[in-house]
Every structure is written in structure tokens, then in C-alpha cells.
mmCIF file of C-alpha atoms in Angstrom:
data_model
loop_
_atom_site.group_PDB
_atom_site.id
_atom_site.type_symbol
_atom_site.label_atom_id
_atom_site.label_comp_id
_atom_site.label_asym_id
_atom_site.label_seq_id
_atom_site.Cartn_x
_atom_site.Cartn_y
_atom_site.Cartn_z
ATOM 1 C CA MET A 160 3.089 11.464 -5.156
ATOM 2 C CA TRP A 161 6.702 11.483 -3.937
ATOM 3 C CA TYR A 162 8.843 10.825 -6.980
ATOM 4 C CA ARG A 163 9.133 11.935 -10.567
ATOM 5 C CA ARG A 164 8.219 9.241 -13.063
ATOM 6 C CA SER A 165 11.893 8.761 -13.915
ATOM 7 C CA GLU A 166 12.528 7.882 -10.247
ATOM 8 C CA GLN A 167 9.494 5.736 -9.471
ATOM 9 C CA THR A 168 10.643 2.484 -11.063
ATOM 10 C CA ASN A 169 13.886 2.271 -9.089
ATOM 11 C CA ARG A 170 12.140 3.230 -5.835
ATOM 12 C CA ASN A 171 9.456 0.620 -6.346
ATOM 13 C CA ALA A 172 12.058 -1.999 -7.252
ATOM 14 C CA ALA A 173 14.167 -1.176 -4.186
ATOM 15 C CA TRP A 174 11.144 -1.961 -2.024
ATOM 16 C CA TYR A 175 10.138 -5.051 -3.999
ATOM 17 C CA SER A 176 13.686 -6.430 -4.141
ATOM 18 C CA MET A 177 13.539 -6.937 -0.389
ATOM 19 C CA LEU A 178 11.531 -10.073 -1.156
ATOM 20 C CA GLY A 179 14.783 -11.500 -2.463
ATOM 21 C CA VAL A 180 16.548 -10.522 0.746
ATOM 22 C CA VAL A 181 13.712 -12.118 2.702
ATOM 23 C CA ASN A 182 14.129 -15.324 0.710
ATOM 24 C CA MET A 183 17.845 -15.389 1.506
ATOM 25 C CA LEU A 184 17.665 -14.433 5.181
ATOM 26 C CA GLY A 185 14.357 -16.230 5.612
ATOM 27 C CA SER A 186 15.872 -19.480 4.386
ATOM 28 C CA LEU A 187 18.638 -19.226 6.975
ATOM 29 C CA LEU A 188 16.130 -18.211 9.636
ATOM 30 C CA SER A 189 13.779 -21.050 8.729
ATOM 31 C CA TYR A 190 16.660 -23.499 8.769
ATOM 32 C CA GLY A 191 17.511 -22.459 12.334
ATOM 33 C CA LEU A 192 13.960 -22.191 13.658
ATOM 34 C CA ALA A 193 12.998 -25.533 12.122
ATOM 35 C CA HIS A 194 15.558 -27.216 14.374
ATOM 36 C CA ILE A 195 13.859 -25.949 17.547
ATOM 37 C CA GLN A 196 12.369 -28.811 19.509
ATOM 38 C CA SER A 197 9.037 -27.911 21.104
ATOM 39 C CA SER A 198 6.291 -29.996 22.664
ATOM 40 C CA VAL A 199 3.753 -27.214 22.048
ATOM 41 C CA LEU A 200 4.472 -25.817 18.584
ATOM 42 C CA ARG A 201 5.497 -27.461 15.358
ATOM 43 C CA PRO A 202 8.485 -26.021 13.441
ATOM 44 C CA TYR A 203 6.338 -24.347 10.769
ATOM 45 C CA GLN A 204 4.213 -22.698 13.502
ATOM 46 C CA ILE A 205 7.315 -21.261 15.148
ATOM 47 C CA ILE A 206 8.476 -19.853 11.799
ATOM 48 C CA PHE A 207 5.095 -18.267 11.025
ATOM 49 C CA LEU A 208 4.686 -16.773 14.501
ATOM 50 C CA PHE A 209 8.167 -15.252 14.466
ATOM 51 C CA CYS A 210 7.789 -13.721 10.993
ATOM 52 C CA GLY A 211 4.243 -12.554 11.755
ATOM 53 C CA ALA A 212 5.374 -10.786 14.921
ATOM 54 C CA LEU A 213 8.119 -8.957 12.995
ATOM 55 C CA THR A 214 5.575 -7.867 10.394
ATOM 56 C CA VAL A 215 3.223 -6.441 13.023
ATOM 57 C CA VAL A 216 6.019 -4.495 14.731
ATOM 58 C CA PHE A 217 7.290 -2.963 11.492
ATOM 59 C CA SER A 218 3.778 -2.119 10.269
ATOM 60 C CA ILE A 219 3.223 -0.030 13.405
ATOM 61 C CA LEU A 220 6.517 1.798 12.870
ATOM 62 C CA ILE A 221 5.690 2.490 9.223
ATOM 63 C CA PHE A 222 2.248 3.806 10.172
ATOM 64 C CA LEU A 223 3.767 6.216 12.702
ATOM 65 C CA ILE A 224 6.789 7.367 10.701
ATOM 66 C CA LEU A 225 5.955 7.323 6.974
ATOM 67 C CA PRO A 226 3.985 10.421 5.803
ATOM 68 C CA ASP A 227 1.280 10.149 3.138
ATOM 69 C CA SER A 228 2.576 12.939 0.908
ATOM 70 C CA PRO A 229 5.083 15.834 0.843
ATOM 71 C CA ILE A 230 2.389 18.053 2.343
ATOM 72 C CA ASP A 231 2.330 15.895 5.497
ATOM 73 C CA ALA A 232 6.092 15.299 5.678
ATOM 74 C CA LYS A 233 7.472 16.498 9.016
ATOM 75 C CA PHE A 234 11.053 16.288 7.760
ATOM 76 C CA LEU A 235 10.232 19.093 5.290
ATOM 77 C CA LYS A 236 10.536 21.934 7.771
ATOM 78 C CA THR A 237 9.208 24.902 5.795
ATOM 79 C CA ASP A 238 6.421 25.571 3.315
ATOM 80 C CA HIS A 239 9.107 26.444 0.773
ATOM 81 C CA ASP A 240 10.619 22.958 1.108
ATOM 82 C CA LYS A 241 7.201 21.389 0.609
ATOM 83 C CA LEU A 242 6.553 23.593 -2.417
ATOM 84 C CA ILE A 243 9.798 22.434 -4.019
ATOM 85 C CA ALA A 244 8.966 18.788 -3.278
ATOM 86 C CA ILE A 245 5.565 19.230 -4.933
ATOM 87 C CA GLU A 246 6.641 21.393 -7.871
ATOM 88 C CA ARG A 247 9.261 18.876 -8.998
ATOM 89 C CA LEU A 248 6.339 16.511 -9.683
ATOM 90 C CA ARG A 249 4.558 18.893 -12.085
ATOM 91 C CA MET A 250 5.585 17.143 -15.300
ATOM 92 C CA ASN A 251 4.277 13.833 -13.963
ATOM 93 C CA GLN A 252 0.820 15.204 -14.853
ATOM 94 C CA MET A 253 -0.541 12.958 -12.084
ATOM 95 C CA GLY A 254 -1.489 15.394 -9.335
ATOM 96 C CA ILE A 255 -0.628 14.695 -5.704
ATOM 97 C CA SER A 256 -2.429 13.141 -2.770
ATOM 98 C CA SER A 257 -6.062 14.199 -2.456
ATOM 99 C CA ARG A 258 -8.475 13.702 0.429
ATOM 100 C CA ALA A 259 -11.457 13.910 -1.933
ATOM 101 C CA TRP A 260 -12.982 10.683 -3.226
ATOM 102 C CA LYS A 261 -14.194 11.260 -6.786
ATOM 103 C CA TRP A 262 -16.756 8.814 -8.117
ATOM 104 C CA SER A 263 -16.087 10.020 -11.656
ATOM 105 C CA HIS A 264 -12.552 8.663 -11.241
ATOM 106 C CA VAL A 265 -13.929 5.349 -9.995
ATOM 107 C CA ARG A 266 -16.229 5.091 -12.999
ATOM 108 C CA GLU A 267 -13.406 5.886 -15.407
ATOM 109 C CA ALA A 268 -11.118 3.332 -13.756
ATOM 110 C CA PHE A 269 -13.675 0.583 -14.335
ATOM 111 C CA LEU A 270 -14.436 1.730 -17.893
ATOM 112 C CA ASP A 271 -10.803 2.214 -18.918
ATOM 113 C CA PRO A 272 -9.585 -0.807 -20.958
ATOM 114 C CA LYS A 273 -6.078 -0.221 -19.583
ATOM 115 C CA THR A 274 -7.289 -1.183 -16.121
ATOM 116 C CA TYR A 275 -8.200 -4.662 -17.300
ATOM 117 C CA LEU A 276 -4.965 -4.909 -19.239
ATOM 118 C CA TRP A 277 -2.928 -4.253 -16.065
ATOM 119 C CA PHE A 278 -5.240 -6.620 -14.163
ATOM 120 C CA SER A 279 -4.653 -9.374 -16.737
ATOM 121 C CA MET A 280 -0.890 -8.838 -16.631
ATOM 122 C CA ILE A 281 -0.597 -8.997 -12.856
ATOM 123 C CA THR A 282 -2.894 -12.025 -12.687
ATOM 124 C CA ALA A 283 -0.876 -13.767 -15.403
ATOM 125 C CA ILE A 284 2.325 -13.396 -13.372
ATOM 126 C CA ALA A 285 0.686 -13.952 -9.963
ATOM 127 C CA ILE A 286 -0.503 -17.443 -10.889
ATOM 128 C CA PRO A 287 3.039 -18.757 -11.549
ATOM 129 C CA SER A 288 4.270 -16.756 -8.561
ATOM 130 C CA GLY A 289 1.724 -18.332 -6.232
ATOM 131 C CA GLY A 290 2.469 -21.825 -7.481
ATOM 132 C CA ILE A 291 6.256 -21.626 -7.530
ATOM 133 C CA SER A 292 6.545 -19.826 -4.193
ATOM 134 C CA THR A 293 4.376 -22.515 -2.583
ATOM 135 C CA PHE A 294 5.682 -25.597 -4.361
ATOM 136 C CA GLY A 295 9.215 -24.359 -5.095
ATOM 137 C CA PRO A 296 10.741 -26.153 -2.089
ATOM 138 C CA LEU A 297 8.888 -29.343 -3.056
ATOM 139 C CA ILE A 298 10.195 -29.012 -6.605
ATOM 140 C CA VAL A 299 13.755 -28.755 -5.276
ATOM 141 C CA GLU A 300 13.124 -31.633 -2.874
ATOM 142 C CA SER A 301 12.004 -33.731 -5.851
ATOM 143 C CA PHE A 302 15.558 -33.406 -7.198
ATOM 144 C CA GLY A 303 16.625 -35.757 -4.396
ATOM 145 C CA PHE A 304 17.451 -33.431 -1.471
ATOM 146 C CA ASP A 305 16.249 -33.716 2.124
ATOM 147 C CA SER A 306 13.973 -31.084 3.681
ATOM 148 C CA PHE A 307 16.680 -29.091 5.483
ATOM 149 C CA THR A 308 19.002 -28.985 2.473
ATOM 150 C CA THR A 309 16.065 -27.859 0.348
ATOM 151 C CA ILE A 310 15.606 -24.821 2.603
ATOM 152 C CA LEU A 311 19.205 -23.749 2.017
ATOM 153 C CA PHE A 312 18.902 -24.205 -1.743
ATOM 154 C CA ASN A 313 16.319 -21.398 -1.755
ATOM 155 C CA ILE A 314 19.040 -18.872 -0.860
ATOM 156 C CA PRO A 315 20.301 -18.593 -4.479
ATOM 157 C CA PHE A 316 16.662 -18.239 -5.574
ATOM 158 C CA GLY A 317 16.419 -15.084 -3.460
ATOM 159 C CA ALA A 318 19.770 -13.801 -4.730
ATOM 160 C CA VAL A 319 18.689 -14.099 -8.365
ATOM 161 C CA GLN A 320 15.385 -12.429 -7.497
ATOM 162 C CA PHE A 321 17.179 -9.518 -5.801
ATOM 163 C CA VAL A 322 19.583 -8.916 -8.695
ATOM 164 C CA ALA A 323 16.902 -9.337 -11.381
ATOM 165 C CA THR A 324 14.517 -6.898 -9.683
ATOM 166 C CA LEU A 325 17.062 -4.113 -9.202
ATOM 167 C CA GLY A 326 18.822 -4.776 -12.506
ATOM 168 C CA SER A 327 15.664 -4.699 -14.605
ATOM 169 C CA ALA A 328 14.464 -1.529 -12.869
ATOM 170 C CA TYR A 329 17.805 0.153 -13.562
ATOM 171 C CA LEU A 330 17.664 -0.797 -17.251
ATOM 172 C CA ALA A 331 14.032 0.313 -17.499
ATOM 173 C CA THR A 332 15.056 3.700 -16.090
ATOM 174 C CA VAL A 333 18.050 4.075 -18.409
ATOM 175 C CA TRP A 334 16.159 2.916 -21.496
ATOM 176 C CA LYS A 335 12.986 4.814 -20.447
ATOM 177 C CA VAL A 336 10.873 1.813 -21.425
ATOM 178 C CA LYS A 337 9.298 -1.043 -19.473
ATOM 179 C CA SER A 338 7.639 -3.162 -22.131
ATOM 180 C CA VAL A 339 10.924 -4.429 -23.564
ATOM 181 C CA LEU A 340 12.186 -5.371 -20.096
ATOM 182 C CA LEU A 341 8.944 -7.182 -19.287
ATOM 183 C CA ILE A 342 9.276 -9.298 -22.425
ATOM 184 C CA MET A 343 12.938 -10.009 -21.682
ATOM 185 C CA LEU A 344 12.108 -11.047 -18.110
ATOM 186 C CA CYS A 345 9.580 -13.605 -19.380
ATOM 187 C CA LEU A 346 12.172 -15.466 -21.461
ATOM 188 C CA PRO A 347 14.319 -17.006 -18.653
ATOM 189 C CA PRO A 348 11.285 -18.466 -16.792
ATOM 190 C CA ILE A 349 10.052 -19.958 -20.069
ATOM 191 C CA ALA A 350 13.444 -21.600 -20.553
ATOM 192 C CA GLY A 351 13.485 -22.764 -16.923
ATOM 193 C CA CYS A 352 10.039 -24.360 -17.185
ATOM 194 C CA VAL A 353 11.090 -26.174 -20.358
ATOM 195 C CA MET A 354 14.198 -27.485 -18.596
ATOM 196 C CA LEU A 355 12.247 -28.802 -15.604
ATOM 197 C CA LEU A 356 9.725 -30.457 -17.910
ATOM 198 C CA ALA A 357 12.269 -31.993 -20.271
ATOM 199 C CA VAL A 358 15.162 -33.073 -18.024
ATOM 200 C CA GLU A 359 14.993 -36.371 -16.159
ATOM 201 C CA HIS A 360 14.439 -35.890 -12.418
ATOM 202 C CA ASP A 361 17.223 -37.934 -10.895
ATOM 203 C CA LYS A 362 20.423 -37.303 -8.949
ATOM 204 C CA ALA A 363 22.534 -37.386 -12.116
ATOM 205 C CA HIS A 364 20.764 -34.270 -13.421
ATOM 206 C CA ARG A 365 20.578 -32.284 -10.174
ATOM 207 C CA GLY A 366 22.811 -29.507 -11.485
ATOM 208 C CA VAL A 367 20.760 -28.947 -14.629
ATOM 209 C CA LEU A 368 17.495 -29.071 -12.680
ATOM 210 C CA LEU A 369 18.741 -26.539 -10.135
ATOM 211 C CA ALA A 370 19.911 -24.290 -12.977
ATOM 212 C CA GLY A 371 16.429 -24.441 -14.496
ATOM 213 C CA TYR A 372 14.842 -23.661 -11.137
ATOM 214 C CA TYR A 373 17.120 -20.676 -10.558
ATOM 215 C CA ILE A 374 16.471 -19.378 -14.079
ATOM 216 C CA ILE A 375 12.765 -19.361 -13.271
ATOM 217 C CA SER A 376 13.512 -17.215 -10.206
ATOM 218 C CA VAL A 377 13.895 -14.178 -12.477
ATOM 219 C CA TYR A 378 10.073 -13.892 -12.592
ATOM 220 C CA PRO A 379 9.620 -11.871 -9.335
ATOM 221 C CA ALA A 380 11.168 -8.883 -11.138
ATOM 222 C CA ILE A 381 8.111 -8.751 -13.404
ATOM 223 C CA SER A 382 5.527 -7.688 -10.806
ATOM 224 C CA PRO A 383 7.153 -4.390 -9.739
ATOM 225 C CA LEU A 384 7.555 -3.369 -13.385
ATOM 226 C CA ILE A 385 3.864 -4.030 -14.022
ATOM 227 C CA TYR A 386 2.905 -1.987 -10.952
ATOM 228 C CA SER A 387 5.218 0.824 -12.074
ATOM 229 C CA TRP A 388 3.946 0.727 -15.655
ATOM 230 C CA SER A 389 0.357 0.893 -14.448
ATOM 231 C CA ALA A 390 0.972 3.664 -11.906
ATOM 232 C CA GLN A 391 2.945 5.806 -14.349
ATOM 233 C CA ASN A 392 0.188 5.546 -16.947
ATOM 234 C CA THR A 393 -2.665 6.378 -14.558
ATOM 235 C CA ALA A 394 -3.465 9.890 -13.329
ATOM 236 C CA GLY A 395 -6.037 11.206 -10.897
ATOM 237 C CA ASP A 396 -5.642 10.337 -7.231
ATOM 238 C CA THR A 397 -8.864 8.350 -6.842
ATOM 239 C CA LYS A 398 -8.462 6.588 -10.184
ATOM 240 C CA ARG A 399 -4.900 5.625 -9.300
ATOM 241 C CA LYS A 400 -6.013 4.205 -5.942
ATOM 242 C CA VAL A 401 -8.849 2.219 -7.518
ATOM 243 C CA THR A 402 -6.599 0.891 -10.280
ATOM 244 C CA THR A 403 -3.955 -0.173 -7.775
ATOM 245 C CA GLY A 404 -6.653 -1.869 -5.695
ATOM 246 C CA ILE A 405 -7.843 -3.784 -8.756
ATOM 247 C CA LEU A 406 -4.271 -4.921 -9.381
ATOM 248 C CA PHE A 407 -4.016 -6.125 -5.781
ATOM 249 C CA VAL A 408 -7.175 -8.165 -6.360
ATOM 250 C CA GLY A 409 -5.623 -9.676 -9.486
ATOM 251 C CA GLN A 410 -2.446 -10.554 -7.624
ATOM 252 C CA SER A 411 -4.425 -12.107 -4.782
ATOM 253 C CA VAL A 412 -6.551 -14.164 -7.171
ATOM 254 C CA GLY A 413 -3.431 -15.371 -8.957
ATOM 255 C CA ASN A 414 -1.736 -16.324 -5.712
ATOM 256 C CA VAL A 415 -4.807 -18.358 -4.730
ATOM 257 C CA VAL A 416 -5.122 -20.105 -8.096
ATOM 258 C CA GLY A 417 -1.404 -20.794 -8.609
ATOM 259 C CA PRO A 418 -0.835 -23.464 -5.936
ATOM 260 C CA HIS A 419 -3.874 -25.441 -7.125
ATOM 261 C CA LEU A 420 -2.167 -26.066 -10.464
ATOM 262 C CA TYR A 421 0.437 -28.148 -8.633
ATOM 263 C CA GLN A 422 -0.638 -31.514 -7.253
ATOM 264 C CA PRO A 423 1.579 -33.680 -5.000
ATOM 265 C CA SER A 424 0.424 -36.693 -7.000
ATOM 266 C CA GLU A 425 2.215 -35.259 -10.053
ATOM 267 C CA ALA A 426 5.622 -35.178 -8.358
ATOM 268 C CA PRO A 427 8.408 -35.003 -9.327
ATOM 269 C CA ARG A 428 7.658 -33.322 -12.680
ATOM 270 C CA TYR A 429 4.553 -31.329 -11.703
ATOM 271 C CA THR A 430 3.661 -31.323 -15.390
ATOM 272 C CA ARG A 431 0.353 -29.463 -15.166
ATOM 273 C CA GLY A 432 1.728 -26.694 -12.964
ATOM 274 C CA LEU A 433 4.892 -26.049 -14.964
ATOM 275 C CA THR A 434 3.089 -26.282 -18.314
ATOM 276 C CA SER A 435 0.461 -23.804 -17.126
ATOM 277 C CA ASN A 436 3.168 -21.449 -15.889
ATOM 278 C CA LEU A 437 5.018 -21.672 -19.190
ATOM 279 C CA ALA A 438 1.815 -20.825 -21.085
ATOM 280 C CA LEU A 439 1.102 -17.850 -18.811
ATOM 281 C CA PHE A 440 4.549 -16.359 -19.416
ATOM 282 C CA VAL A 441 3.815 -16.534 -23.149
ATOM 283 C CA VAL A 442 0.402 -14.931 -22.558
ATOM 284 C CA LEU A 443 2.087 -12.164 -20.571
ATOM 285 C CA ILE A 444 4.361 -11.363 -23.523
ATOM 286 C CA ALA A 445 1.276 -11.028 -25.727
ATOM 287 C CA LEU A 446 -0.418 -8.752 -23.163
ATOM 288 C CA VAL A 447 2.650 -6.505 -23.022
ATOM 289 C CA CYS A 448 2.530 -6.132 -26.813
ATOM 290 C CA VAL A 449 -1.148 -5.166 -26.571
ATOM 291 C CA GLY A 450 -0.221 -2.649 -23.866
ATOM 292 C CA VAL A 451 2.396 -0.992 -26.081
ATOM 293 C CA PHE A 452 -0.108 -0.674 -28.919
ATOM 294 C CA SER A 453 -2.748 0.770 -26.568
ATOM 295 C CA VAL A 454 -0.592 3.502 -25.025
ATOM 296 C CA ARG A 455 0.741 4.452 -28.449
ATOM 297 C CA ILE A 456 -2.823 5.043 -29.667
ATOM 298 C CA LEU A 457 -3.575 7.113 -26.552
ATOM 299 C CA ASN A 458 -0.474 9.258 -27.069
ATOM 300 C CA LEU A 459 -1.546 9.972 -30.656
ATOM 301 C CA ARG A 460 -5.017 10.987 -29.443
ATOM 302 C CA HIS A 461 -3.584 13.374 -26.864
ATOM 303 C CA ALA A 462 -1.225 14.862 -29.447
ATOM 304 C CA ARG A 463 -4.185 15.652 -31.724
ATOM 305 C CA ARG A 464 -6.088 17.219 -28.813
ATOM 306 C CA ARG A 465 -3.101 19.427 -27.940
ATOM 307 C CA ALA A 466 -2.853 20.581 -31.544
ATOM 308 C CA GLN A 467 -6.563 21.438 -31.620
ATOM 309 C CA MET A 468 -6.137 23.520 -28.439
ATOM 310 C CA GLY A 469 -3.183 25.461 -29.825
ATOM 311 C CA LYS A 470 -0.581 23.630 -27.785
ATOM 312 C CA ALA A 471 2.502 21.855 -29.079
ATOM 313 C CA GLU A 472 1.535 18.563 -30.693
ATOM 314 C CA LYS A 473 4.868 16.985 -29.791
ATOM 315 C CA VAL A 474 6.226 17.709 -26.322
ATOM 316 C CA LEU A 475 9.218 16.550 -24.342
ATOM 317 C CA ASP A 476 8.315 14.324 -21.393
ATOM 318 C CA LEU A 477 10.571 15.855 -18.752
ATOM 319 C CA SER A 478 9.121 13.549 -16.086
ATOM 320 C CA MET A 479 11.135 10.674 -17.589
ATOM 321 C CA GLU A 480 14.400 12.612 -17.743
ATOM 322 C CA GLY A 481 17.152 12.789 -15.143
ATOM 323 C CA GLN A 482 18.015 16.023 -13.354
ATOM 324 C CA LYS A 483 20.825 16.926 -15.765
ATOM 325 C CA GLU A 484 18.647 16.241 -18.809
ATOM 326 C CA VAL A 485 15.880 18.395 -17.347
ATOM 327 C CA ARG A 486 18.300 21.293 -16.902
ATOM 328 C CA ASP A 487 19.647 20.894 -20.434
ATOM 329 C CA LYS A 488 16.421 20.154 -22.303
ATOM 330 C CA GLY A 489 14.272 22.463 -20.229
ATOM 331 C CA GLN A 490 15.711 25.385 -22.160
ATOM 332 C CA VAL A 491 14.288 24.227 -25.496
ATOM 333 C CA LEU A 492 10.595 24.528 -24.585
ATOM 334 C CA ASN A 493 8.871 26.942 -26.962
ATOM 335 C CA GLU A 494 6.029 29.279 -26.065
ATOM 336 C CA SER A 495 3.257 26.852 -26.979
ATOM 337 C CA GLU A 496 4.862 24.198 -24.777
ATOM 338 C CA ALA A 497 4.797 26.558 -21.829
ATOM 339 C CA PHE A 498 1.118 25.748 -21.359
ATOM 340 C CA VAL A 499 1.871 22.049 -21.026
ATOM 341 C CA GLY A 500 1.630 21.243 -17.343
ATOM 342 C CA ASP A 501 -1.021 23.819 -16.477
ATOM 343 C CA LYS A 502 -3.328 20.971 -15.375
ATOM 344 C CA ALA A 503 -0.651 19.003 -13.546
ATOM 345 C CA PHE A 504 -2.096 19.540 -10.063
ATOM 346 C CA ASP A 505 -5.796 19.678 -10.975
ATOM 347 C CA ASP A 506 -6.350 16.025 -9.978
ATOM 348 C CA ILE A 507 -7.810 15.049 -13.341
ATOM 349 C CA THR A 508 -7.419 11.642 -14.921
ATOM 350 C CA ASP A 509 -4.971 10.676 -17.632
ATOM 351 C CA LEU A 510 -7.741 10.293 -20.224
ATOM 352 C CA LYS A 511 -9.066 13.807 -19.510
ATOM 353 C CA ASN A 512 -5.664 15.542 -19.467
ATOM 354 C CA GLU A 513 -4.373 16.112 -23.000
ATOM 355 C CA ASP A 514 -0.933 16.967 -21.576
ATOM 356 C CA PHE A 515 -0.511 13.489 -20.090
ATOM 357 C CA ILE A 516 2.115 11.432 -21.909
ATOM 358 C CA TYR A 517 1.864 7.658 -21.670
ATOM 359 C CA ILE A 518 5.065 5.661 -21.402
ATOM 360 C CA TYR A 519 5.968 2.341 -22.967
#
């Protein structure tokens, strides 16, 4: 509701990449706080209380400062400014924020096969995420490091996560495709899991084991791309909210299940956990391929509907173009294409809007 589809991936990644920054700064912070001697609180309690307090403070600030939509934005001083901010979103074909809750959107969200595809994808990546984020320090410690050194070795993990998240989002924006990036991002974690399963866990192989662990740390870049892919292929305010909520449920379920695949008794190899994670990355690749096939079929259906209604069968998706491309290509729209976008702000779902173009 704020950004054109060509802008959403980078914005989402910029927010999500802060998890990498948190891993880097959090490791240093945890290292310092863990050295505090207290007769009342244990080190882990001090760390959790400090981070929890910061979260509460920032959540209040965000609630007070961040507007829900361009219509509510106080920094847009005039109605003309708000109109421009809204009109630039027309070719998204996704509407803007609506206060009306539409049960027809809810029903469609639960009946749309895409919803369960996104749910399966986010669950498939959340399970490894939950396990590795919980047992990652123990995996590193199993290489022969003490607890405090292990904390510091998570700093590179966050650095790789930060670079992978922003880098993949940039490439997805330039290439105008997410499916290829999602498949590419699954390959390093697969290689990393194989390395941790195959290499002997002893001090002589610390370097190789750490390399495998850091290769796995590319996986956090997958989640924001899945969220972006889902959001950019879902229209209708209520449907989009319900779909996002379902994805949050999938991520939560995965984060709960993931740690249970790792058992301390299986240290240092954690065979069941790493093998399960490896299999899920392969499953995710298969799900992405199914997703590409699905949205291609939907685009063909919408093209036929446009032709039947006298509109252009093939249209240019200006929502995925940069500002310069929009200025250049916007001149080539023919008369039949001029009707494309007439439902952009009607708050109808992607399946009901023949002008909606699904992205890969």
C-alpha cells in the first residue's frame, strides 16, 4: 500500500536484513552482558530482559509514528501529495488500505491454492530456521570452541545473512523474478548441510566446519523473498491480510517444530536435524517450481479474459518497471490498454481482476 511492486522487494529486504545486523550487534552485546555477575539474574535472563525492553520501547515509537497508508500520512501535507502517492500504485492492481473487512476475500484466501503454496514454502524454510537459530551456537560449540568464543563466531553468520538478504533482493528487482533467486538461495544451505554431515567434527577440521556453517547462513534471505512473492501476487486488502496471517502461522509452526529436530544426544553431528533441513531445502525448490507453473497458468487465464472483454491480451506490467522505464514504455500503450488499470483501486482480489498480472 506504500510502494510499487518494483520497489517492494528491496523495502522488505531492507527491513528483514536488520536480523543480520541484530545477529552481529547482538553477539557483541550478548558477549558483554553474559559477563555480568549477578546474584539475582542469570546471564541469559539479563540478555532477554535487555533485548525485550528495547523491543517494547521501539514498538511504541513505531505505533505512534508509522502511518497505516498514504491517506493517513501526516508528512504528506496536501491532498494533492496524497493523490500522487496513491496514483503511483495504480498499476499494482492491488488497491490500497481499506477499513472494510470483506468475508468474500477471506473465503477466497482459504480456497485459493496459492495460499497453501505460500504457506508450505514459508513453513519449509521456517523449520530449518527455527532449528539452526536455536541450535546454531551449539553446532559451533561442537567444533571445539568454548561458550564465549562461540558467541563471537555468530558475528560472521549475521554478516552473511545481511549481505545475502540485500543482495538477493537487489537481483530479484533487477531481474524482475523471484523464483530463480529462491532456488539459487537454497543451494548454499544444501551444500553447507552436506559439509556438516560429511566432515569429521574435530579441531583439525574447524575451518571447513565453520565454512559449512556460514554457507548455511544464506537461508535467512529466503523468507523475505517468499513474503514479497506472496504479497505481490495477492490483491484485495482483506485477502492480503488473511494470506499474510496464514504465512505468519506457517512461520510460527516451523519455528516451533525446527528445534525439536535437533537433540543434544546427537551432538556433535546432529544428524537428524541437519538431514531434515537438507531435505526441506530440496522440497522448497520443488515448491518454487510448482509456484512458477501456477502463476503462469493464472496469467494465461487472465490474458484470455482480457481478450474476451475487448482489452489487450498482452499488457506491459508497469508496476515492475523502474521510473525511467515507466516514462519510456508508458508511451507505447495502445487504446485497448488504456482500460487496463480501471479496477486498480476497487479493492477486488487478484483472481477477480483480469488486469492483475502475476509475477514469477
